[in-house]
Amino acid sequence: MEPVSSSNPDLRKVAVAAEVEGFGRSVDEISAKVDTLEKRVNEVERFYLTTGSPQLTNSKGSSIVKDKQLNLLKKQQQDASRREVTATKRMQELMRQFASIFRQITQHEWAWPFKEPVDVESLGLHDYYQVIEKPMDFGTIKNKMEAKDGTAYKNVREIYADVRLVFKNAMKYNDDKDDVHVMAKTLLEKFEEKWLKLLPKVVEEETRRVDEEAEARLHTQLAQEAAYASMAKDLSTELVEIDLYLKDLREMVVQKCRKMSSVDKRKLGTALTHLSPDDLSKALAIVAQNNPSFQASAQEVDLDIDAQSECTLWRLKVFVKEALKVQGKSSEGTAGNKVTASKRNREISDAVPKTNAKRTKKLSCL
C-alpha cells in the first residue's frame, strides 16, 4: 500500500499509523466473523450428512442453533413427560385388569403349592437350583406388583411372563404324572384362556406406544431441520454482508493507495504475459468480478487496462506479484529451459499498451 503523501512528515506518520491500526482491527474483525461462519457452516453440513439418524449435536457450534436446540430439548422433555404420564395411566388400567385375572388364579383350590417360594431344604430338593434357573412364586409376584420402591412391574407383559414361569418351573421339575405337574398344567391352561381375552388391549397399547414414539422422533427431526434451514438462510444473508464488507474494505485500501501510472499499467500488462495458463485464467477472473460483462473464459478476450478500476488494478498487481513469486520458486533448478507459452499467453504478450490506438489483438492491455 502506498499512502497519499502529506506535507507534514510527522502528521503523515500519525495518520498512517492510525489508518494501519484501523485496517488491522477491520481485518481482525472480519477474520473472527469468518471463523464463526465457518463453524456454523460445518455444523449445518454435519447435520445434513447425518439426517438419516438425526440427534441433537454436542459440537461446539453456533450459539444460535444451540439455543434453538435447548428450546427443542426442553419441549421434547415436556412432551415426553406428558406422553409418559398418559401412557402410564393406560398401562395401570391394564395391570388392574390383569390383577383381577391373577386373583382368580391364585384363589383356585389347586394354587396352594405355588403361593410361596419352594422350600428346598425341608423338601430335600437338593438339585432344585440345578434344574430351575429362575425360581418364581405367586407371593413374589404379588409383592412386586404392590412395590412402591421403584422395583414394581413396569408393564403387564412382565407380570404375565412371571406367572407363566411359576407353572413352567413346576412342570419342568416334576414328572408328568406328579400331582404338582398336573395342577400347574391345569392352572396354566386356565390362565392362558383369561390372558387371551386381555391380550388385544395389550397389543393395542403397545402399538399405540410405538406410534407415539415414532411420531415424537419425526417431530424432533422436522424441528431440527427447520432450525438448521433457518440457520442456513441466516448464513446466506451473513455471507452476502461479509462480501459487501470486504468490498468496502478493498475500496478503502485502494483509496489510500496512489493511482496506478501508465508505466505501472504497462509493467502489469507485461507481467501478465509471464503467468502460467492457470494463473492467467485466475487473473482474468479478478477482472471479471468487477466487470460482469467481461468474458474471462472466452477464447478471444479484449482487456482494456485503462478501463479497469483502481481496485481491480491493484488486486491484479498483488496477484501477479505473488503468482510470479510462486512460479519462480517452482522453476528453480530448471533455469535455461524455454517454456512454450499457450495461445492465450502469446495473445496477451503481443498486446502492447498504446494510447488512443485501435485494439486489434484478441487480448489487449492498455
Coordinates of C-alpha atoms in Angstrom, one line a residue:
M1 CA 0.0 0.0 0.0
E2 CA 1.3 3.4 -0.9
P3 CA -0.5 6.1 1.2
V4 CA -1.2 9.5 -0.1
S5 CA 1.7 11.9 0.7
S6 CA 1.5 14.6 3.3
S7 CA 3.2 17.9 3.5
N8 CA 4.0 17.3 7.2
P9 CA 6.0 14.1 7.7
D10 CA 5.0 13.8 11.4
L11 CA 1.3 14.2 10.7
R12 CA 1.7 11.8 7.9
K13 CA 3.2 9.2 10.1
V14 CA 0.5 9.6 12.7
A15 CA -2.2 9.4 10.0
V16 CA -0.6 6.3 8.5
A17 CA -0.3 4.6 11.9
A18 CA -4.0 5.3 12.6
E19 CA -5.0 4.0 9.3
V20 CA -3.0 0.9 9.7
E21 CA -4.4 0.3 13.1
G22 CA -7.9 0.8 11.9
F23 CA -7.3 -1.5 9.0
G24 CA -5.8 -4.1 11.3
R25 CA -8.9 -4.0 13.5
S26 CA -11.1 -4.4 10.5
V27 CA -9.1 -7.4 9.3
D28 CA -9.3 -9.0 12.8
E29 CA -13.0 -8.4 13.0
I30 CA -13.6 -9.9 9.6
S31 CA -11.4 -12.9 10.4
A32 CA -13.3 -13.6 13.6
K33 CA -16.5 -13.3 11.7
V34 CA -15.4 -15.7 9.0
D35 CA -14.2 -18.2 11.7
T36 CA -17.6 -18.1 13.3
L37 CA -19.4 -18.6 10.0
E38 CA -17.1 -21.5 9.1
K39 CA -18.0 -23.3 12.3
R40 CA -21.7 -22.7 11.6
V41 CA -21.4 -23.9 8.0
N42 CA -19.6 -27.1 9.2
E43 CA -22.3 -27.7 11.8
V44 CA -25.1 -27.4 9.1
E45 CA -23.1 -29.7 6.9
R46 CA -22.7 -32.3 9.6
F47 CA -26.4 -32.2 10.3
Y48 CA -27.4 -32.8 6.7
L49 CA -24.8 -35.6 6.4
T50 CA -26.4 -37.4 9.3
T51 CA -30.1 -36.7 8.8
G52 CA -30.6 -40.4 8.4
S53 CA -30.3 -40.6 12.2
P54 CA -30.8 -37.1 13.5
Q55 CA -29.9 -36.2 17.0
L56 CA -29.1 -33.1 19.0
T57 CA -25.5 -32.2 18.3
N58 CA -22.9 -31.8 21.1
S59 CA -20.5 -29.9 18.9
K60 CA -19.1 -26.5 19.8
G61 CA -21.1 -24.9 17.1
S62 CA -23.4 -21.9 16.7
S63 CA -24.9 -20.5 19.9
I64 CA -28.0 -19.7 17.8
V65 CA -28.6 -23.3 17.0
K66 CA -27.6 -24.3 20.5
D67 CA -30.3 -22.0 21.9
K68 CA -32.8 -23.5 19.5
Q69 CA -31.7 -27.0 20.4
L70 CA -32.0 -26.3 24.1
N71 CA -35.6 -25.0 23.5
L72 CA -36.3 -28.0 21.4
L73 CA -34.9 -30.4 24.0
K74 CA -36.9 -28.7 26.7
K75 CA -40.1 -29.0 24.6
Q76 CA -39.2 -32.7 23.9
Q77 CA -38.8 -33.4 27.5
Q78 CA -42.1 -31.8 28.4
D79 CA -43.9 -33.6 25.6
A80 CA -42.3 -36.9 26.5
S81 CA -43.3 -36.4 30.2
R82 CA -46.9 -35.8 29.2
R83 CA -46.9 -38.8 26.9
E84 CA -45.3 -41.0 29.7
V85 CA -47.9 -39.9 32.3
T86 CA -50.8 -40.7 29.9
A87 CA -49.3 -44.0 28.8
T88 CA -48.6 -45.0 32.4
K89 CA -52.2 -44.4 33.3
R90 CA -53.3 -46.6 30.4
M91 CA -50.9 -49.3 31.4
Q92 CA -52.0 -49.1 35.1
E93 CA -55.5 -49.8 33.9
L94 CA -54.3 -52.9 32.0
M95 CA -52.4 -54.0 35.1
R96 CA -55.5 -53.5 37.2
Q97 CA -57.4 -55.8 34.8
F98 CA -54.6 -58.3 34.9
A99 CA -54.6 -58.2 38.7
S100 CA -58.2 -59.5 38.5
I101 CA -57.0 -62.5 36.5
F102 CA -54.2 -63.0 38.9
R103 CA -56.5 -63.1 41.9
Q104 CA -58.8 -65.7 40.2
I105 CA -55.8 -68.0 39.5
T106 CA -54.3 -67.6 43.0
Q107 CA -57.6 -68.3 44.6
H108 CA -58.1 -71.6 42.8
E109 CA -58.1 -74.7 45.0
W110 CA -55.0 -76.0 43.2
A111 CA -53.0 -72.8 43.6
W112 CA -51.6 -73.6 47.1
P113 CA -48.3 -75.2 46.0
F114 CA -47.3 -72.1 44.2
K115 CA -48.2 -69.3 46.7
E116 CA -44.8 -69.3 48.4
P117 CA -41.2 -70.0 47.3
V118 CA -40.3 -73.7 47.1
D119 CA -38.8 -74.8 50.5
V120 CA -35.9 -76.6 49.0
E121 CA -34.3 -77.6 52.4
S122 CA -37.4 -79.0 54.1
L123 CA -38.5 -80.9 51.0
G124 CA -35.0 -82.2 50.3
L125 CA -34.9 -80.9 46.8
H126 CA -31.1 -80.6 46.6
D127 CA -31.0 -80.5 42.8
Y128 CA -33.7 -77.9 42.5
Y129 CA -31.5 -74.9 41.7
Q130 CA -29.6 -77.0 39.2
V131 CA -32.8 -77.7 37.3
I132 CA -34.6 -74.4 37.8
E133 CA -32.6 -71.3 36.8
K134 CA -35.1 -68.6 38.0
P135 CA -37.5 -69.7 40.8
M136 CA -40.8 -67.9 40.9
D137 CA -44.0 -67.9 43.0
F138 CA -47.2 -66.0 43.5
G139 CA -46.1 -64.4 46.7
T140 CA -43.1 -62.9 45.0
I141 CA -45.2 -61.7 42.1
K142 CA -47.8 -60.1 44.4
N143 CA -45.1 -58.2 46.4
K144 CA -43.5 -56.9 43.2
M145 CA -47.0 -55.8 41.9
E146 CA -47.5 -53.8 45.0
A147 CA -43.9 -52.4 45.4
K148 CA -43.5 -48.7 45.9
D149 CA -39.7 -48.5 45.8
G150 CA -39.3 -48.5 42.1
T151 CA -38.9 -52.3 41.7
A152 CA -42.6 -52.8 40.7
Y153 CA -43.5 -54.2 37.3
K154 CA -43.5 -51.6 34.5
N155 CA -45.9 -53.3 32.2
V156 CA -48.4 -56.1 32.1
R157 CA -46.3 -58.4 30.0
E158 CA -43.7 -58.6 32.7
I159 CA -46.3 -60.0 35.2
Y160 CA -47.6 -62.4 32.5
A161 CA -44.1 -63.8 32.0
D162 CA -43.6 -64.4 35.7
V163 CA -46.9 -66.1 36.2
R164 CA -46.2 -68.4 33.3
L165 CA -42.7 -69.0 34.8
V166 CA -44.3 -70.3 38.1
F167 CA -46.2 -73.0 36.2
K168 CA -43.4 -73.8 33.7
N169 CA -40.9 -74.3 36.6
A170 CA -43.3 -76.7 38.3
M171 CA -43.9 -78.7 35.1
K172 CA -40.2 -78.8 34.4
Y173 CA -39.1 -80.1 37.8
N174 CA -41.9 -82.6 38.4
D175 CA -42.8 -85.6 36.4
D176 CA -45.8 -85.6 34.0
K177 CA -47.9 -87.8 36.4
D178 CA -46.9 -85.9 39.5
D179 CA -49.8 -84.0 41.2
V180 CA -47.9 -80.7 41.2
H181 CA -47.1 -81.1 37.5
V182 CA -50.8 -81.8 36.7
M183 CA -52.0 -78.9 38.9
A184 CA -49.5 -76.5 37.3
K185 CA -50.5 -77.6 33.8
T186 CA -54.2 -77.2 34.5
L187 CA -53.8 -73.7 36.0
L188 CA -51.6 -72.6 33.2
E189 CA -54.3 -73.5 30.7
K190 CA -56.9 -71.6 32.6
F191 CA -54.5 -68.6 32.9
E192 CA -53.8 -68.6 29.2
E193 CA -57.5 -68.5 28.4
K194 CA -58.0 -65.5 30.5
W195 CA -54.9 -63.8 29.2
L196 CA -56.1 -64.2 25.6
K197 CA -59.1 -62.1 26.4
L198 CA -56.9 -59.2 27.7
L199 CA -54.2 -59.6 25.0
P200 CA -55.9 -57.5 22.3
K201 CA -55.9 -54.5 24.7
V202 CA -52.3 -55.1 25.5
V203 CA -51.3 -55.2 21.8
E204 CA -53.3 -52.1 21.1
E205 CA -51.5 -50.2 23.9
E206 CA -48.1 -51.4 22.7
T207 CA -48.9 -50.4 19.1
R208 CA -50.0 -47.0 20.4
R209 CA -46.8 -46.5 22.3
V210 CA -44.7 -47.4 19.3
D211 CA -46.7 -45.0 17.1
E212 CA -46.4 -42.2 19.6
E213 CA -42.6 -42.6 19.9
A214 CA -42.2 -42.7 16.1
E215 CA -44.3 -39.5 15.8
A216 CA -42.2 -37.8 18.5
R217 CA -39.0 -38.7 16.6
L218 CA -40.5 -37.3 13.4
H219 CA -41.4 -34.1 15.2
T220 CA -37.9 -33.9 16.5
Q221 CA -36.4 -34.4 13.1
L222 CA -38.7 -31.8 11.5
A223 CA -37.9 -29.3 14.2
Q224 CA -34.2 -29.8 13.8
E225 CA -34.5 -29.5 10.0
A226 CA -36.4 -26.2 10.5
A227 CA -33.8 -24.9 12.9
Y228 CA -30.9 -25.8 10.5
A229 CA -32.8 -24.5 7.5
S230 CA -33.2 -21.2 9.3
M231 CA -29.5 -21.2 10.2
A232 CA -28.6 -21.9 6.6
K233 CA -30.7 -18.9 5.5
D234 CA -29.1 -16.7 8.1
L235 CA -25.7 -17.8 6.9
S236 CA -26.5 -17.0 3.3
T237 CA -27.5 -13.4 4.4
E238 CA -24.4 -13.0 6.6
L239 CA -22.2 -14.2 3.8
V240 CA -23.6 -11.6 1.5
E241 CA -23.0 -9.0 4.2
I242 CA -19.4 -10.2 4.6
D243 CA -18.9 -10.0 0.9
L244 CA -20.1 -6.4 0.9
Y245 CA -17.9 -5.6 3.9
L246 CA -14.9 -7.0 2.1
K247 CA -15.7 -5.0 -1.0
D248 CA -15.9 -1.8 1.1
L249 CA -12.7 -2.8 2.8
R250 CA -10.9 -3.2 -0.5
E251 CA -12.2 0.2 -1.7
M252 CA -10.9 1.8 1.5
V253 CA -7.5 0.3 0.9
V254 CA -7.5 1.4 -2.7
Q255 CA -8.4 4.9 -1.7
K256 CA -5.3 5.1 0.4
C257 CA -3.1 3.9 -2.5
R258 CA -1.8 6.2 -5.2
K259 CA -3.3 5.9 -8.6
M260 CA -1.5 3.5 -10.9
S261 CA 0.5 5.3 -13.6
S262 CA 0.7 4.4 -17.3
V263 CA 4.1 3.0 -16.7
D264 CA 2.8 0.7 -13.9
K265 CA 0.0 -0.4 -16.1
R266 CA 2.4 -1.2 -18.9
K267 CA 4.5 -3.2 -16.4
L268 CA 1.4 -5.0 -15.2
G269 CA 0.5 -5.9 -18.8
T270 CA 4.0 -7.3 -19.4
A271 CA 3.9 -9.2 -16.1
L272 CA 0.6 -10.9 -17.2
T273 CA 2.5 -12.4 -20.2
H274 CA 4.7 -14.4 -17.8
L275 CA 1.8 -16.1 -15.9
S276 CA 1.1 -19.8 -16.4
P277 CA -2.2 -20.6 -18.2
D278 CA -3.9 -21.4 -14.9
D279 CA -2.8 -18.2 -13.2
L280 CA -3.7 -16.2 -16.3
S281 CA -7.2 -17.5 -16.0
K282 CA -7.3 -16.5 -12.4
A283 CA -6.1 -13.0 -13.2
L284 CA -8.8 -12.6 -15.8
A285 CA -11.4 -13.9 -13.3
I286 CA -10.3 -11.0 -11.0
V287 CA -11.1 -8.6 -13.8
A288 CA -14.5 -10.3 -14.4
Q289 CA -15.5 -9.8 -10.7
N290 CA -16.0 -6.1 -11.2
N291 CA -17.0 -6.4 -14.8
P292 CA -20.0 -8.7 -15.2
S293 CA -19.9 -8.4 -19.0
F294 CA -16.2 -9.4 -19.2
Q295 CA -15.9 -12.9 -20.6
A296 CA -12.8 -14.2 -18.8
S297 CA -13.1 -17.7 -20.2
A298 CA -13.7 -16.8 -23.8
Q299 CA -11.1 -17.7 -26.4
E300 CA -11.0 -14.1 -27.6
V301 CA -10.5 -11.7 -24.7
D302 CA -10.3 -7.9 -25.1
L303 CA -8.8 -6.5 -21.9
D304 CA -8.7 -2.7 -21.6
I305 CA -6.4 -1.9 -18.7
D306 CA -7.2 1.8 -18.8
A307 CA -10.9 1.0 -18.3
Q308 CA -10.3 -1.0 -15.1
S309 CA -10.9 0.4 -11.6
E310 CA -8.1 1.2 -9.3
C311 CA -9.3 -1.7 -7.1
T312 CA -9.1 -4.2 -9.9
L313 CA -5.7 -2.9 -11.0
W314 CA -4.2 -3.2 -7.5
R315 CA -5.7 -6.6 -7.0
L316 CA -4.2 -7.7 -10.3
K317 CA -0.8 -6.3 -9.3
V318 CA -0.8 -8.1 -6.0
F319 CA -2.0 -11.4 -7.5
V320 CA 0.5 -11.3 -10.4
K321 CA 3.4 -10.5 -8.0
E322 CA 2.5 -13.5 -5.8
A323 CA 1.9 -15.8 -8.7
L324 CA 5.2 -15.0 -10.3
K325 CA 7.0 -15.5 -7.0
V326 CA 5.5 -19.0 -6.7
Q327 CA 6.4 -19.7 -10.3
G328 CA 9.9 -18.6 -9.7
K329 CA 10.3 -21.0 -6.8
S330 CA 8.8 -23.9 -8.6
S331 CA 11.1 -23.3 -11.6
E332 CA 14.3 -23.3 -9.7
G333 CA 16.8 -25.8 -11.0
T334 CA 15.3 -25.7 -14.4
A335 CA 16.7 -22.3 -15.4
G336 CA 17.6 -22.0 -19.1
N337 CA 14.8 -24.3 -20.2
K338 CA 12.4 -22.5 -22.6
V339 CA 8.8 -22.7 -21.7
T340 CA 6.4 -22.6 -24.6
A341 CA 3.6 -20.1 -23.9
S342 CA 0.0 -21.0 -24.5
K343 CA -2.1 -19.4 -27.2
R344 CA -3.6 -17.0 -24.7
N345 CA -0.2 -16.1 -23.3
R346 CA 1.0 -15.3 -26.9
E347 CA -2.0 -13.2 -27.4
I348 CA -1.5 -11.2 -24.3
S349 CA 2.2 -10.8 -24.9
D350 CA 1.5 -9.4 -28.3
A351 CA -0.8 -6.8 -26.8
V352 CA 1.3 -3.7 -26.1
P353 CA -0.3 -0.7 -24.4
K354 CA -1.0 2.0 -27.0
T355 CA -2.6 5.4 -26.3
N356 CA -5.6 6.2 -28.4
A357 CA -4.9 3.2 -30.7
K358 CA -7.5 0.9 -32.0
R359 CA -7.2 -2.6 -30.4
T360 CA -6.5 -5.2 -33.0
K361 CA -5.3 -8.1 -30.8
K362 CA -7.6 -10.7 -29.3
L363 CA -6.3 -9.6 -25.8
S364 CA -5.2 -6.0 -25.5
C365 CA -3.7 -4.4 -22.3
L366 CA -3.9 -0.7 -22.5

